[in-house]
GROMACS .gro file of C-alpha atoms in nm:
model
  145
    1ALA     CA    1  -4.163  -1.009   3.041
    2ALA     CA    2  -4.380  -0.778   3.251
    3ALA     CA    3  -4.526  -0.476   3.073
    4SER     CA    4  -4.354  -0.155   3.165
    5LYS     CA    5  -4.555   0.082   3.377
    6PRO     CA    6  -4.659   0.396   3.190
    7ALA     CA    7  -4.461   0.716   3.283
    8ASP     CA    8  -4.643   0.952   3.516
    9THR     CA    9  -4.705   1.253   3.304
   10SER     CA   10  -4.910   1.449   3.565
   11ARG     CA   11  -4.592   1.647   3.670
   12LYS     CA   12  -4.421   1.634   3.332
   13ALA     CA   13  -4.397   2.008   3.285
   14ARG     CA   14  -4.253   2.050   3.639
   15VAL     CA   15  -3.959   1.823   3.584
   16PRO     CA   16  -3.652   2.037   3.515
   17GLY     CA   17  -3.539   2.000   3.155
   18MET     CA   18  -3.874   1.855   3.035
   19ALA     CA   19  -4.040   2.178   2.933
   20ARG     CA   20  -3.854   2.479   2.785
   21TYR     CA   21  -3.959   2.801   2.951
   22ARG     CA   22  -3.855   3.156   2.868
   23SER     CA   23  -3.978   3.497   2.972
   24ILE     CA   24  -4.096   3.803   2.789
   25GLY     CA   25  -3.785   4.023   2.751
   26HIS     CA   26  -3.928   4.370   2.680
   27ASP     CA   27  -4.216   4.588   2.800
   28ASP     CA   28  -4.557   4.531   2.633
   29VAL     CA   29  -4.455   4.263   2.381
   30VAL     CA   30  -4.730   4.198   2.119
   31MET     CA   31  -4.853   3.840   2.107
   32PHE     CA   32  -4.992   3.733   1.772
   33ASP     CA   33  -5.226   3.449   1.655
   34ALA     CA   34  -4.989   3.338   1.373
   35PRO     CA   35  -4.615   3.374   1.302
   36SER     CA   36  -4.640   3.711   1.118
   37ASP     CA   37  -4.640   4.074   1.230
   38LYS     CA   38  -4.946   4.107   0.991
   39ALA     CA   39  -5.137   3.845   1.199
   40LYS     CA   40  -5.404   3.935   1.449
   41LYS     CA   41  -5.273   4.094   1.771
   42LEU     CA   42  -5.403   3.889   2.066
   43TYR     CA   43  -5.267   4.092   2.357
   44GLN     CA   44  -4.954   4.260   2.500
   45ALA     CA   45  -4.749   4.059   2.744
   46PRO     CA   46  -4.559   4.227   3.022
   47ARG     CA   47  -4.181   4.208   3.066
   48GLY     CA   48  -4.091   3.901   3.276
   49MET     CA   49  -4.401   3.694   3.205
   50PRO     CA   50  -4.306   3.328   3.177
   51VAL     CA   51  -4.406   3.128   2.869
   52GLU     CA   52  -4.368   2.769   2.774
   53VAL     CA   53  -4.196   2.725   2.426
   54ILE     CA   54  -4.408   2.493   2.210
   55ALA     CA   55  -4.240   2.536   1.861
   56VAL     CA   56  -3.986   2.751   1.687
   57LEU     CA   57  -4.029   2.871   1.327
   58GLN     CA   58  -3.736   3.080   1.211
   59ALA     CA   59  -3.781   3.426   1.382
   60TRP     CA   60  -4.103   3.319   1.551
   61VAL     CA   61  -4.174   3.120   1.867
   62LYS     CA   62  -4.507   2.952   1.950
   63VAL     CA   63  -4.568   2.978   2.321
   64ARG     CA   64  -4.825   2.884   2.588
   65ASP     CA   65  -4.904   3.117   2.888
   66MET     CA   66  -5.020   3.030   3.237
   67GLU     CA   67  -5.389   3.034   3.125
   68GLY     CA   68  -5.309   2.782   2.849
   69ASP     CA   69  -5.348   3.033   2.570
   70ILE     CA   70  -5.133   2.979   2.266
   71ALA     CA   71  -4.963   3.273   2.081
   72TRP     CA   72  -4.673   3.358   1.858
   73VAL     CA   73  -4.404   3.602   1.954
   74LEU     CA   74  -4.082   3.718   1.786
   75ARG     CA   75  -3.780   3.521   1.914
   76ASP     CA   76  -3.601   3.852   1.982
   77ASP     CA   77  -3.875   3.946   2.224
   78LEU     CA   78  -3.800   3.652   2.454
   79SER     CA   79  -3.537   3.633   2.727
   80GLU     CA   80  -3.341   3.335   2.874
   81ARG     CA   81  -3.422   3.493   3.217
   82ARG     CA   82  -3.633   3.235   3.406
   83THR     CA   83  -3.936   3.354   3.587
   84VAL     CA   84  -4.248   3.190   3.739
   85VAL     CA   85  -4.589   3.343   3.802
   86ALA     CA   86  -4.815   3.278   4.105
   87SER     CA   87  -5.106   3.061   4.004
   88THR     CA   88  -5.283   3.131   4.331
   89THR     CA   89  -5.214   3.349   4.639
   90VAL     CA   90  -4.858   3.241   4.724
   91PRO     CA   91  -4.673   3.277   5.056
   92LEU     CA   92  -4.303   3.361   5.022
   93TYR     CA   93  -4.127   3.169   5.291
   94GLN     CA   94  -3.798   3.255   5.456
   95GLU     CA   95  -3.689   2.890   5.441
   96PRO     CA   96  -3.799   2.601   5.217
   97ASN     CA   97  -4.060   2.478   5.460
   98ALA     CA   98  -4.436   2.554   5.495
   99ASP     CA   99  -4.385   2.596   5.867
  100ALA     CA  100  -4.118   2.860   5.825
  101PRO     CA  101  -4.190   3.231   5.878
  102GLN     CA  102  -4.334   3.411   5.564
  103TRP     CA  103  -4.191   3.731   5.421
  104PHE     CA  104  -4.534   3.813   5.265
  105GLU     CA  105  -4.806   3.666   5.040
  106ALA     CA  106  -4.816   3.745   4.671
  107ALA     CA  107  -5.135   3.763   4.477
  108ARG     CA  108  -5.215   3.546   4.171
  109GLY     CA  109  -5.031   3.678   3.864
  110VAL     CA  110  -4.728   3.816   4.052
  111VAL     CA  111  -4.408   3.729   3.873
  112PHE     CA  112  -4.090   3.603   4.057
  113GLU     CA  113  -3.744   3.564   3.909
  114LEU     CA  114  -3.617   3.209   3.954
  115GLU     CA  115  -3.297   3.198   4.153
  116ASP     CA  116  -3.269   2.820   4.128
  117ASP     CA  117  -3.476   2.621   3.873
  118LYS     CA  118  -3.431   2.292   4.051
  119PRO     CA  119  -3.688   2.230   4.317
  120ASP     CA  120  -3.573   2.076   4.650
  121ASP     CA  121  -3.691   1.743   4.771
  122ALA     CA  122  -3.964   1.911   4.972
  123GLY     CA  123  -4.108   2.084   4.658
  124PHE     CA  124  -3.987   2.436   4.716
  125VAL     CA  125  -3.800   2.653   4.473
  126ARG     CA  126  -3.599   2.974   4.551
  127VAL     CA  127  -3.723   3.295   4.389
  128ARG     CA  128  -3.674   3.673   4.402
  129HIS     CA  129  -3.959   3.924   4.407
  130ALA     CA  130  -3.941   4.252   4.209
  131ASP     CA  131  -3.880   4.433   4.536
  132GLY     CA  132  -3.559   4.236   4.580
  133GLN     CA  133  -3.689   4.005   4.855
  134SER     CA  134  -3.570   3.640   4.819
  135GLY     CA  135  -3.740   3.339   4.957
  136TYR     CA  136  -3.910   3.012   4.882
  137VAL     CA  137  -4.241   2.920   4.712
  138GLU     CA  138  -4.409   2.588   4.686
  139LEU     CA  139  -4.375   2.440   4.341
  140GLY     CA  140  -4.748   2.364   4.306
  141GLN     CA  141  -4.836   2.730   4.353
  142VAL     CA  142  -4.639   2.877   4.066
  143TRP     CA  143  -4.636   2.825   3.693
  144GLY     CA  144  -4.338   2.833   3.459
  145ILE     CA  145  -4.102   2.562   3.583
   0.00000   0.00000   0.00000
């Protein structure tokens, strides 16, 4: 029998259902270096920042942020609300097409709420900006899905 071809893991985190993402649910949530409120405080995360869930330990969740940094956060400080963050300067298109008119460009670090967490065949996902403007971003230009 022929050997099976290894799975392509280069897009693993971008396949819906493969990675578990959440967002920070409150303003200025403290991120710790261990699962304890007596642990070292690493930084404060803003409301809406997407994080990838790595592990859950009772009331604590180990997460990774867009920069790849690992931290622990209280489970109660996370939200099911799905967001993505611009990993570069991101055009927000009016239609899911790079030739479509743009609403505007968002700088790296801008957070969008996901309106649909399933990218279309062309690699676009529908998002909403904090100002209420909805549109489409290319999957490869955002982190958190």
